[in-house]
């Protein structure tokens, strides 16, 4: 999984492009995500330019570590997929290049809310790809009354069947942010942190499993080890599509936003090719393929989704503005202390 793999569609450029024959190194999450990414973006890009895309599968923390080691010289990737908890660290470490948006077609069609969230300290660093919403996923065959808000996790009928991720796994931290938001506060504020942790303490003795990654979360739901968990809308709907009896609820007080964006590595010698790929990514027809294939809303606001997608996924600038977004520069320095409190509660 740590070695790159070339994606070769067999297409050749018929436009005499000077980009033909070049190779762009792009990070991508493994599995169905990469397969859909290839169909939506890589295949049309390779056909149009004659260039090739080499995938490096893995995860954001691993990619960030290797970028830090390169320190802006001969980076191992040209374009990197990062979430806001990591992109800020990368930008402040001076290992990302600010984007020249004039080189990206369809940039003006992208959601301004998501563009801002993909940036760092007011500078545009990332092209927002898709946003997920963290809410509550549950087994419809085991939960007769669906939840409506975050605090429903504390209902007696769920006791003994709650899947609770640690705060070091995004859905766990997003659950805490959702609770703080429901209570009228903002995660990162000391009083809001305290109140949210006190509420979480109600789950002591009611947690059946502590999934610490996506695979464990999916297994817990599939096997019935957990009846209800904080989870991403796209993952829940994908599981439902694959035959698992899963429901998903956007909490009434507001779901928590989870964004994936693409960033240009500082020191990349393929910036021209990278901008061509970012332009390919920004096209509504391509983003639609990726969004509907992953069940995550894309950043291009001109997309007309299928009826099935539009009926299930909440999307649009008005929706994104109401998300309980996590202020990572404030929250990340507090994670260690919050996780220690969590450990004391659930050890």
mmCIF file of C-alpha atoms in Angstrom:
data_model
loop_
_atom_site.group_PDB
_atom_site.id
_atom_site.type_symbol
_atom_site.label_atom_id
_atom_site.label_comp_id
_atom_site.label_asym_id
_atom_site.label_seq_id
_atom_site.Cartn_x
_atom_site.Cartn_y
_atom_site.Cartn_z
ATOM 1 C CA UNK A 1 0.000 0.000 0.000
ATOM 2 C CA UNK A 2 3.002 2.283 0.422
ATOM 3 C CA UNK A 3 4.154 1.957 -3.171
ATOM 4 C CA UNK A 4 2.731 3.950 -6.044
ATOM 5 C CA UNK A 5 0.701 2.355 -8.791
ATOM 6 C CA UNK A 6 0.298 3.762 -12.278
ATOM 7 C CA UNK A 7 -3.136 4.229 -13.761
ATOM 8 C CA UNK A 8 -2.943 3.618 -17.498
ATOM 9 C CA UNK A 9 -6.199 3.936 -19.411
ATOM 10 C CA UNK A 10 -4.540 3.174 -22.725
ATOM 11 C CA UNK A 11 -5.705 6.546 -24.055
ATOM 12 C CA UNK A 12 -3.410 8.777 -26.032
ATOM 13 C CA UNK A 13 -3.526 12.501 -26.621
ATOM 14 C CA UNK A 14 -4.708 13.623 -30.043
ATOM 15 C CA UNK A 15 -4.141 17.332 -29.458
ATOM 16 C CA UNK A 16 -0.347 17.440 -29.608
ATOM 17 C CA UNK A 17 -0.236 18.462 -25.987
ATOM 18 C CA UNK A 18 3.198 19.255 -24.592
ATOM 19 C CA UNK A 19 2.009 17.456 -21.469
ATOM 20 C CA UNK A 20 1.902 14.094 -23.229
ATOM 21 C CA UNK A 21 4.215 11.550 -21.696
ATOM 22 C CA UNK A 22 4.566 13.331 -18.358
ATOM 23 C CA UNK A 23 3.555 11.669 -15.080
ATOM 24 C CA UNK A 24 1.750 13.333 -12.186
ATOM 25 C CA UNK A 25 1.969 11.777 -8.720
ATOM 26 C CA UNK A 26 -1.296 12.074 -6.794
ATOM 27 C CA UNK A 27 -2.320 10.701 -3.407
ATOM 28 C CA UNK A 28 -5.649 8.924 -3.109
ATOM 29 C CA UNK A 29 -7.502 6.914 -0.509
ATOM 30 C CA UNK A 30 -7.502 3.226 -1.344
ATOM 31 C CA UNK A 31 -10.398 1.017 -2.406
ATOM 32 C CA UNK A 32 -13.646 2.182 -3.977
ATOM 33 C CA UNK A 33 -12.647 5.824 -3.436
ATOM 34 C CA UNK A 34 -9.650 5.456 -5.782
ATOM 35 C CA UNK A 35 -11.671 3.470 -8.298
ATOM 36 C CA UNK A 36 -14.299 6.205 -8.516
ATOM 37 C CA UNK A 37 -11.596 8.899 -8.576
ATOM 38 C CA UNK A 38 -9.997 7.173 -11.553
ATOM 39 C CA UNK A 39 -13.250 7.023 -13.488
ATOM 40 C CA UNK A 40 -14.254 10.599 -12.668
ATOM 41 C CA UNK A 41 -10.949 12.436 -13.121
ATOM 42 C CA UNK A 42 -7.977 10.319 -14.164
ATOM 43 C CA UNK A 43 -9.440 8.723 -17.275
ATOM 44 C CA UNK A 44 -10.689 11.990 -18.856
ATOM 45 C CA UNK A 45 -7.454 13.758 -17.867
ATOM 46 C CA UNK A 46 -5.220 11.132 -19.430
ATOM 47 C CA UNK A 47 -7.353 11.012 -22.563
ATOM 48 C CA UNK A 48 -7.225 14.801 -22.953
ATOM 49 C CA UNK A 49 -3.549 15.410 -22.191
ATOM 50 C CA UNK A 50 -1.735 12.162 -22.935
ATOM 51 C CA UNK A 51 -0.140 12.424 -19.491
ATOM 52 C CA UNK A 52 -0.289 9.696 -16.852
ATOM 53 C CA UNK A 53 -1.356 9.738 -13.209
ATOM 54 C CA UNK A 54 0.530 7.678 -10.650
ATOM 55 C CA UNK A 55 -1.457 6.986 -7.481
ATOM 56 C CA UNK A 56 0.091 6.779 -4.041
ATOM 57 C CA UNK A 57 -2.550 5.194 -1.779
ATOM 58 C CA UNK A 58 -2.561 5.720 1.963
ATOM 59 C CA UNK A 59 -3.812 8.263 4.482
ATOM 60 C CA UNK A 60 -3.366 11.938 5.226
ATOM 61 C CA UNK A 61 -1.161 11.591 8.312
ATOM 62 C CA UNK A 62 1.283 9.365 6.413
ATOM 63 C CA UNK A 63 1.391 11.757 3.458
ATOM 64 C CA UNK A 64 1.944 14.750 5.737
ATOM 65 C CA UNK A 65 4.856 13.009 7.474
ATOM 66 C CA UNK A 66 6.590 12.371 4.159
ATOM 67 C CA UNK A 67 5.967 15.928 2.973
ATOM 68 C CA UNK A 68 7.519 17.250 6.169
ATOM 69 C CA UNK A 69 10.572 15.072 5.591
ATOM 70 C CA UNK A 70 10.962 16.465 2.060
ATOM 71 C CA UNK A 71 10.642 20.029 3.394
ATOM 72 C CA UNK A 72 9.745 21.523 0.030
ATOM 73 C CA UNK A 73 12.491 19.822 -1.962
ATOM 74 C CA UNK A 74 11.716 16.961 -4.353
ATOM 75 C CA UNK A 75 8.395 16.126 -2.641
ATOM 76 C CA UNK A 76 7.130 12.534 -3.021
ATOM 77 C CA UNK A 77 3.778 13.762 -4.395
ATOM 78 C CA UNK A 78 2.600 16.601 -6.627
ATOM 79 C CA UNK A 79 -1.019 16.755 -5.434
ATOM 80 C CA UNK A 80 -2.143 15.632 -1.980
ATOM 81 C CA UNK A 81 -5.607 14.942 -0.568
ATOM 82 C CA UNK A 82 -5.924 16.430 2.928
ATOM 83 C CA UNK A 83 -8.653 17.193 5.455
ATOM 84 C CA UNK A 84 -8.727 20.479 7.420
ATOM 85 C CA UNK A 85 -7.119 18.967 10.526
ATOM 86 C CA UNK A 86 -3.983 18.279 8.447
ATOM 87 C CA UNK A 87 -3.993 20.961 5.750
ATOM 88 C CA UNK A 88 -3.462 23.751 8.272
ATOM 89 C CA UNK A 89 -0.457 21.959 9.709
ATOM 90 C CA UNK A 90 0.989 21.446 6.230
ATOM 91 C CA UNK A 91 0.480 25.053 5.130
ATOM 92 C CA UNK A 92 1.988 26.466 8.312
ATOM 93 C CA UNK A 93 4.961 24.141 7.884
ATOM 94 C CA UNK A 94 5.527 25.806 4.487
ATOM 95 C CA UNK A 95 5.264 22.554 2.518
ATOM 96 C CA UNK A 96 2.227 23.537 0.412
ATOM 97 C CA UNK A 97 2.048 26.026 -2.428
ATOM 98 C CA UNK A 98 -0.769 28.634 -2.480
ATOM 99 C CA UNK A 99 -2.974 28.120 -5.520
ATOM 100 C CA UNK A 100 -3.085 30.455 -8.503
ATOM 101 C CA UNK A 101 -6.814 30.102 -9.088
ATOM 102 C CA UNK A 102 -6.607 31.810 -12.484
ATOM 103 C CA UNK A 103 -5.028 28.587 -13.748
ATOM 104 C CA UNK A 104 -7.998 26.444 -12.675
ATOM 105 C CA UNK A 105 -11.019 26.315 -14.966
ATOM 106 C CA UNK A 106 -14.473 26.484 -13.374
ATOM 107 C CA UNK A 107 -12.992 27.918 -10.172
ATOM 108 C CA UNK A 108 -15.778 30.496 -9.963
ATOM 109 C CA UNK A 109 -18.329 27.657 -9.886
ATOM 110 C CA UNK A 110 -16.944 26.206 -6.656
ATOM 111 C CA UNK A 111 -18.738 26.764 -3.366
ATOM 112 C CA UNK A 112 -17.249 29.848 -1.669
ATOM 113 C CA UNK A 113 -17.943 28.270 1.721
ATOM 114 C CA UNK A 114 -15.905 25.194 0.850
ATOM 115 C CA UNK A 115 -13.169 27.233 -0.844
ATOM 116 C CA UNK A 116 -12.750 29.197 2.368
ATOM 117 C CA UNK A 117 -12.636 26.000 4.432
ATOM 118 C CA UNK A 118 -9.993 24.536 2.101
ATOM 119 C CA UNK A 119 -7.834 27.597 2.663
ATOM 120 C CA UNK A 120 -5.537 28.345 5.569
ATOM 121 C CA UNK A 121 -5.396 31.658 7.439
ATOM 122 C CA UNK A 122 -7.191 33.453 4.601
ATOM 123 C CA UNK A 123 -4.912 32.105 1.834
ATOM 124 C CA UNK A 124 -6.269 29.818 -0.893
ATOM 125 C CA UNK A 125 -4.298 26.581 -0.687
ATOM 126 C CA UNK A 126 -6.735 23.826 -1.628
ATOM 127 C CA UNK A 127 -9.278 22.904 -4.251
ATOM 128 C CA UNK A 128 -12.252 21.535 -2.288
ATOM 129 C CA UNK A 129 -13.338 18.206 -3.744
ATOM 130 C CA UNK A 130 -16.179 16.809 -1.656
ATOM 131 C CA UNK A 131 -17.741 17.463 1.705
ATOM 132 C CA UNK A 132 -19.289 14.895 3.973
ATOM 133 C CA UNK A 133 -21.634 15.506 6.861
ATOM 134 C CA UNK A 134 -21.048 13.768 10.163
ATOM 135 C CA UNK A 135 -24.321 12.732 11.754
ATOM 136 C CA UNK A 136 -25.725 9.539 13.250
ATOM 137 C CA UNK A 137 -25.795 6.204 11.430
ATOM 138 C CA UNK A 138 -27.898 3.411 12.876
ATOM 139 C CA UNK A 139 -29.111 -0.096 12.151
ATOM 140 C CA UNK A 140 -32.688 0.295 10.964
ATOM 141 C CA UNK A 141 -33.523 -3.313 11.841
ATOM 142 C CA UNK A 142 -32.333 -2.837 15.434
ATOM 143 C CA UNK A 143 -33.385 0.752 16.168
ATOM 144 C CA UNK A 144 -37.183 1.120 15.911
ATOM 145 C CA UNK A 145 -37.160 4.881 16.608
ATOM 146 C CA UNK A 146 -34.514 6.790 14.633
ATOM 147 C CA UNK A 147 -32.532 9.482 16.494
ATOM 148 C CA UNK A 148 -33.087 13.134 15.658
ATOM 149 C CA UNK A 149 -30.169 14.901 17.355
ATOM 150 C CA UNK A 150 -26.774 14.210 18.907
ATOM 151 C CA UNK A 151 -28.073 13.946 22.470
ATOM 152 C CA UNK A 152 -30.346 11.056 21.451
ATOM 153 C CA UNK A 153 -27.251 8.873 21.864
ATOM 154 C CA UNK A 154 -27.947 9.038 25.598
ATOM 155 C CA UNK A 155 -31.412 7.478 25.373
ATOM 156 C CA UNK A 156 -31.778 4.330 27.530
ATOM 157 C CA UNK A 157 -32.836 2.153 24.581
ATOM 158 C CA UNK A 158 -29.396 2.609 22.989
ATOM 159 C CA UNK A 159 -27.455 1.756 26.157
ATOM 160 C CA UNK A 160 -25.167 -1.189 25.551
ATOM 161 C CA UNK A 161 -25.193 -0.709 21.792
ATOM 162 C CA UNK A 162 -23.377 2.593 21.148
ATOM 163 C CA UNK A 163 -20.226 2.695 19.046
ATOM 164 C CA UNK A 164 -17.978 5.470 20.374
ATOM 165 C CA UNK A 165 -14.843 6.440 18.410
ATOM 166 C CA UNK A 166 -11.918 8.028 20.286
ATOM 167 C CA UNK A 167 -11.260 11.716 19.716
ATOM 168 C CA UNK A 168 -8.175 10.821 17.693
ATOM 169 C CA UNK A 169 -10.467 9.415 14.969
ATOM 170 C CA UNK A 170 -12.352 12.198 13.181
ATOM 171 C CA UNK A 171 -15.943 11.020 13.854
ATOM 172 C CA UNK A 172 -15.196 10.932 17.591
ATOM 173 C CA UNK A 173 -14.046 14.546 17.622
ATOM 174 C CA UNK A 174 -16.906 15.513 15.316
ATOM 175 C CA UNK A 175 -19.385 13.941 17.754
ATOM 176 C CA UNK A 176 -17.983 16.140 20.525
ATOM 177 C CA UNK A 177 -18.256 19.188 18.244
ATOM 178 C CA UNK A 178 -21.861 18.270 17.420
ATOM 179 C CA UNK A 179 -22.737 17.975 21.109
ATOM 180 C CA UNK A 180 -21.117 21.329 21.851
ATOM 181 C CA UNK A 181 -23.059 22.909 19.001
ATOM 182 C CA UNK A 182 -26.365 21.399 20.156
ATOM 183 C CA UNK A 183 -25.703 22.850 23.600
ATOM 184 C CA UNK A 184 -25.174 26.323 22.139
ATOM 185 C CA UNK A 185 -21.383 26.330 22.354
ATOM 186 C CA UNK A 186 -18.368 25.857 20.091
ATOM 187 C CA UNK A 187 -15.804 23.112 20.538
ATOM 188 C CA UNK A 188 -12.536 24.710 21.569
ATOM 189 C CA UNK A 189 -14.149 27.042 24.074
ATOM 190 C CA UNK A 190 -13.270 25.793 27.561
ATOM 191 C CA UNK A 191 -16.812 25.998 28.888
ATOM 192 C CA UNK A 192 -18.230 24.268 25.803
ATOM 193 C CA UNK A 193 -15.571 21.547 26.036
ATOM 194 C CA UNK A 194 -16.429 20.879 29.663
ATOM 195 C CA UNK A 195 -20.162 20.749 29.044
ATOM 196 C CA UNK A 196 -19.796 18.430 26.054
ATOM 197 C CA UNK A 197 -17.498 16.053 27.966
ATOM 198 C CA UNK A 198 -19.901 15.998 30.912
ATOM 199 C CA UNK A 199 -22.671 15.015 28.500
ATOM 200 C CA UNK A 200 -20.508 12.327 26.933
ATOM 201 C CA UNK A 201 -20.016 10.856 30.403
ATOM 202 C CA UNK A 202 -23.637 9.676 30.242
ATOM 203 C CA UNK A 203 -22.441 6.961 27.869
ATOM 204 C CA UNK A 204 -20.273 5.348 30.540
ATOM 205 C CA UNK A 205 -21.410 1.735 30.755
ATOM 206 C CA UNK A 206 -23.406 2.027 27.520
ATOM 207 C CA UNK A 207 -20.631 1.722 24.920
ATOM 208 C CA UNK A 208 -20.377 -1.642 23.154
ATOM 209 C CA UNK A 209 -17.348 -0.923 20.964
ATOM 210 C CA UNK A 210 -14.731 1.766 20.371
ATOM 211 C CA UNK A 211 -14.021 1.794 16.594
ATOM 212 C CA UNK A 212 -10.818 3.715 15.927
ATOM 213 C CA UNK A 213 -10.825 3.689 12.120
ATOM 214 C CA UNK A 214 -13.206 3.434 9.186
ATOM 215 C CA UNK A 215 -12.866 -0.313 8.795
ATOM 216 C CA UNK A 216 -13.682 -0.949 12.447
ATOM 217 C CA UNK A 217 -16.671 1.381 12.260
ATOM 218 C CA UNK A 218 -18.080 -0.383 9.223
ATOM 219 C CA UNK A 219 -17.534 -3.809 10.799
ATOM 220 C CA UNK A 220 -19.250 -2.747 14.026
ATOM 221 C CA UNK A 221 -22.353 -1.688 12.109
ATOM 222 C CA UNK A 222 -22.383 -4.678 9.786
ATOM 223 C CA UNK A 223 -22.065 -7.187 12.624
ATOM 224 C CA UNK A 224 -24.489 -5.405 14.932
ATOM 225 C CA UNK A 225 -21.741 -4.810 17.515
ATOM 226 C CA UNK A 226 -23.001 -1.223 17.468
ATOM 227 C CA UNK A 227 -26.548 -0.140 16.698
ATOM 228 C CA UNK A 228 -25.767 3.565 16.483
ATOM 229 C CA UNK A 229 -22.565 5.543 15.800
ATOM 230 C CA UNK A 230 -21.408 9.018 14.738
ATOM 231 C CA UNK A 231 -20.546 8.539 11.066
ATOM 232 C CA UNK A 232 -20.246 10.227 7.687
ATOM 233 C CA UNK A 233 -23.283 10.422 5.430
ATOM 234 C CA UNK A 234 -21.445 9.124 2.357
ATOM 235 C CA UNK A 235 -20.132 6.031 4.146
ATOM 236 C CA UNK A 236 -23.561 5.260 5.594
ATOM 237 C CA UNK A 237 -25.361 5.557 2.248
ATOM 238 C CA UNK A 238 -22.670 3.487 0.520
ATOM 239 C CA UNK A 239 -23.170 0.726 3.099
ATOM 240 C CA UNK A 240 -26.915 0.896 2.552
ATOM 241 C CA UNK A 241 -26.373 0.644 -1.200
ATOM 242 C CA UNK A 242 -24.290 -2.488 -0.569
ATOM 243 C CA UNK A 243 -27.143 -4.176 1.277
ATOM 244 C CA UNK A 244 -26.567 -3.286 4.947
ATOM 245 C CA UNK A 245 -29.763 -2.141 6.698
ATOM 246 C CA UNK A 246 -28.350 1.288 7.619
ATOM 247 C CA UNK A 247 -30.126 4.567 8.202
ATOM 248 C CA UNK A 248 -28.569 8.002 8.541
ATOM 249 C CA UNK A 249 -29.801 11.124 10.328
ATOM 250 C CA UNK A 250 -28.620 14.698 9.887
ATOM 251 C CA UNK A 251 -28.915 16.033 13.473
ATOM 252 C CA UNK A 252 -31.489 18.799 13.846
ATOM 253 C CA UNK A 253 -29.034 21.095 15.604
ATOM 254 C CA UNK A 254 -26.623 20.683 12.695
ATOM 255 C CA UNK A 255 -24.258 18.062 11.312
ATOM 256 C CA UNK A 256 -20.489 18.587 11.415
ATOM 257 C CA UNK A 257 -18.711 19.317 8.145
ATOM 258 C CA UNK A 258 -15.957 16.974 6.910
ATOM 259 C CA UNK A 259 -14.084 18.255 3.850
ATOM 260 C CA UNK A 260 -11.500 16.674 1.533
ATOM 261 C CA UNK A 261 -9.452 18.997 -0.683
ATOM 262 C CA UNK A 262 -6.438 18.730 -2.970
ATOM 263 C CA UNK A 263 -3.216 20.652 -2.390
ATOM 264 C CA UNK A 264 -0.104 21.385 -4.451
ATOM 265 C CA UNK A 265 3.134 20.291 -2.802
ATOM 266 C CA UNK A 266 5.798 22.953 -2.457
ATOM 267 C CA UNK A 267 8.745 22.096 -4.669
ATOM 268 C CA UNK A 268 6.752 20.100 -7.210
ATOM 269 C CA UNK A 269 8.373 20.238 -10.632
ATOM 270 C CA UNK A 270 5.047 19.341 -12.279
ATOM 271 C CA UNK A 271 2.999 22.393 -11.310
ATOM 272 C CA UNK A 272 1.757 22.998 -14.881
ATOM 273 C CA UNK A 273 0.553 19.409 -15.078
ATOM 274 C CA UNK A 274 -0.927 19.693 -11.587
ATOM 275 C CA UNK A 275 -2.980 22.721 -12.571
ATOM 276 C CA UNK A 276 -4.272 20.847 -15.617
ATOM 277 C CA UNK A 277 -5.397 18.055 -13.317
ATOM 278 C CA UNK A 278 -7.016 20.472 -10.870
ATOM 279 C CA UNK A 279 -8.903 21.977 -13.815
ATOM 280 C CA UNK A 280 -10.071 18.501 -14.777
ATOM 281 C CA UNK A 281 -11.240 17.943 -11.216
ATOM 282 C CA UNK A 282 -13.202 21.206 -11.163
ATOM 283 C CA UNK A 283 -15.448 20.292 -14.102
ATOM 284 C CA UNK A 284 -19.063 19.716 -13.018
ATOM 285 C CA UNK A 285 -19.516 16.629 -15.190
ATOM 286 C CA UNK A 286 -16.473 14.994 -13.569
ATOM 287 C CA UNK A 287 -17.332 16.026 -10.038
ATOM 288 C CA UNK A 288 -20.833 14.649 -10.516
ATOM 289 C CA UNK A 289 -19.443 11.200 -11.341
ATOM 290 C CA UNK A 290 -17.264 11.261 -8.238
ATOM 291 C CA UNK A 291 -19.952 12.632 -5.928
ATOM 292 C CA UNK A 292 -22.617 10.144 -6.967
ATOM 293 C CA UNK A 293 -20.094 7.323 -6.806
ATOM 294 C CA UNK A 294 -19.001 8.148 -3.251
ATOM 295 C CA UNK A 295 -22.203 9.700 -1.828
ATOM 296 C CA UNK A 296 -20.368 12.914 -0.934
ATOM 297 C CA UNK A 297 -21.484 16.283 -2.292
ATOM 298 C CA UNK A 298 -18.937 17.946 -4.592
ATOM 299 C CA UNK A 299 -17.823 21.570 -4.441
ATOM 300 C CA UNK A 300 -18.994 22.612 -7.926
ATOM 301 C CA UNK A 301 -22.338 24.344 -7.351
ATOM 302 C CA UNK A 302 -23.637 23.907 -10.922
ATOM 303 C CA UNK A 303 -24.027 20.116 -10.732
ATOM 304 C CA UNK A 304 -27.481 18.664 -11.314
ATOM 305 C CA UNK A 305 -27.493 15.481 -9.261
ATOM 306 C CA UNK A 306 -29.648 12.435 -9.827
ATOM 307 C CA UNK A 307 -32.974 12.325 -8.003
ATOM 308 C CA UNK A 308 -31.705 9.544 -5.736
ATOM 309 C CA UNK A 309 -28.641 11.525 -4.680
ATOM 310 C CA UNK A 310 -30.500 14.812 -4.219
ATOM 311 C CA UNK A 311 -33.158 13.122 -2.108
ATOM 312 C CA UNK A 312 -30.619 11.764 0.374
ATOM 313 C CA UNK A 313 -27.650 14.138 0.582
ATOM 314 C CA UNK A 314 -27.864 17.614 2.092
ATOM 315 C CA UNK A 315 -25.719 20.007 0.046
ATOM 316 C CA UNK A 316 -25.400 23.627 -1.113
ATOM 317 C CA UNK A 317 -23.924 26.821 0.311
ATOM 318 C CA UNK A 318 -26.863 27.389 2.664
ATOM 319 C CA UNK A 319 -26.324 23.902 4.105
ATOM 320 C CA UNK A 320 -22.557 24.275 4.440
ATOM 321 C CA UNK A 321 -22.878 27.591 6.242
ATOM 322 C CA UNK A 322 -24.932 25.879 8.966
ATOM 323 C CA UNK A 323 -22.477 23.042 9.544
ATOM 324 C CA UNK A 324 -20.778 22.895 12.934
ATOM 325 C CA UNK A 325 -17.294 23.219 11.422
ATOM 326 C CA UNK A 326 -14.404 22.453 13.764
ATOM 327 C CA UNK A 327 -11.931 25.277 14.372
ATOM 328 C CA UNK A 328 -8.861 23.059 14.131
ATOM 329 C CA UNK A 329 -6.206 25.674 14.986
ATOM 330 C CA UNK A 330 -8.010 26.140 18.301
ATOM 331 C CA UNK A 331 -9.034 22.537 18.939
ATOM 332 C CA UNK A 332 -5.949 20.549 17.895
ATOM 333 C CA UNK A 333 -3.730 21.856 20.739
ATOM 334 C CA UNK A 334 -6.462 20.695 23.139
ATOM 335 C CA UNK A 335 -6.790 17.160 21.752
ATOM 336 C CA UNK A 336 -4.316 15.520 24.115
ATOM 337 C CA UNK A 337 -6.060 16.881 27.202
ATOM 338 C CA UNK A 338 -9.524 16.041 25.880
ATOM 339 C CA UNK A 339 -8.467 12.515 24.954
ATOM 340 C CA UNK A 340 -7.047 12.018 28.453
ATOM 341 C CA UNK A 341 -10.448 12.994 29.894
ATOM 342 C CA UNK A 342 -12.103 10.599 27.444
ATOM 343 C CA UNK A 343 -9.747 7.813 28.544
ATOM 344 C CA UNK A 344 -10.613 8.381 32.194
ATOM 345 C CA UNK A 345 -14.297 8.104 31.378
ATOM 346 C CA UNK A 346 -14.143 5.007 29.202
ATOM 347 C CA UNK A 347 -11.044 3.119 30.373
#
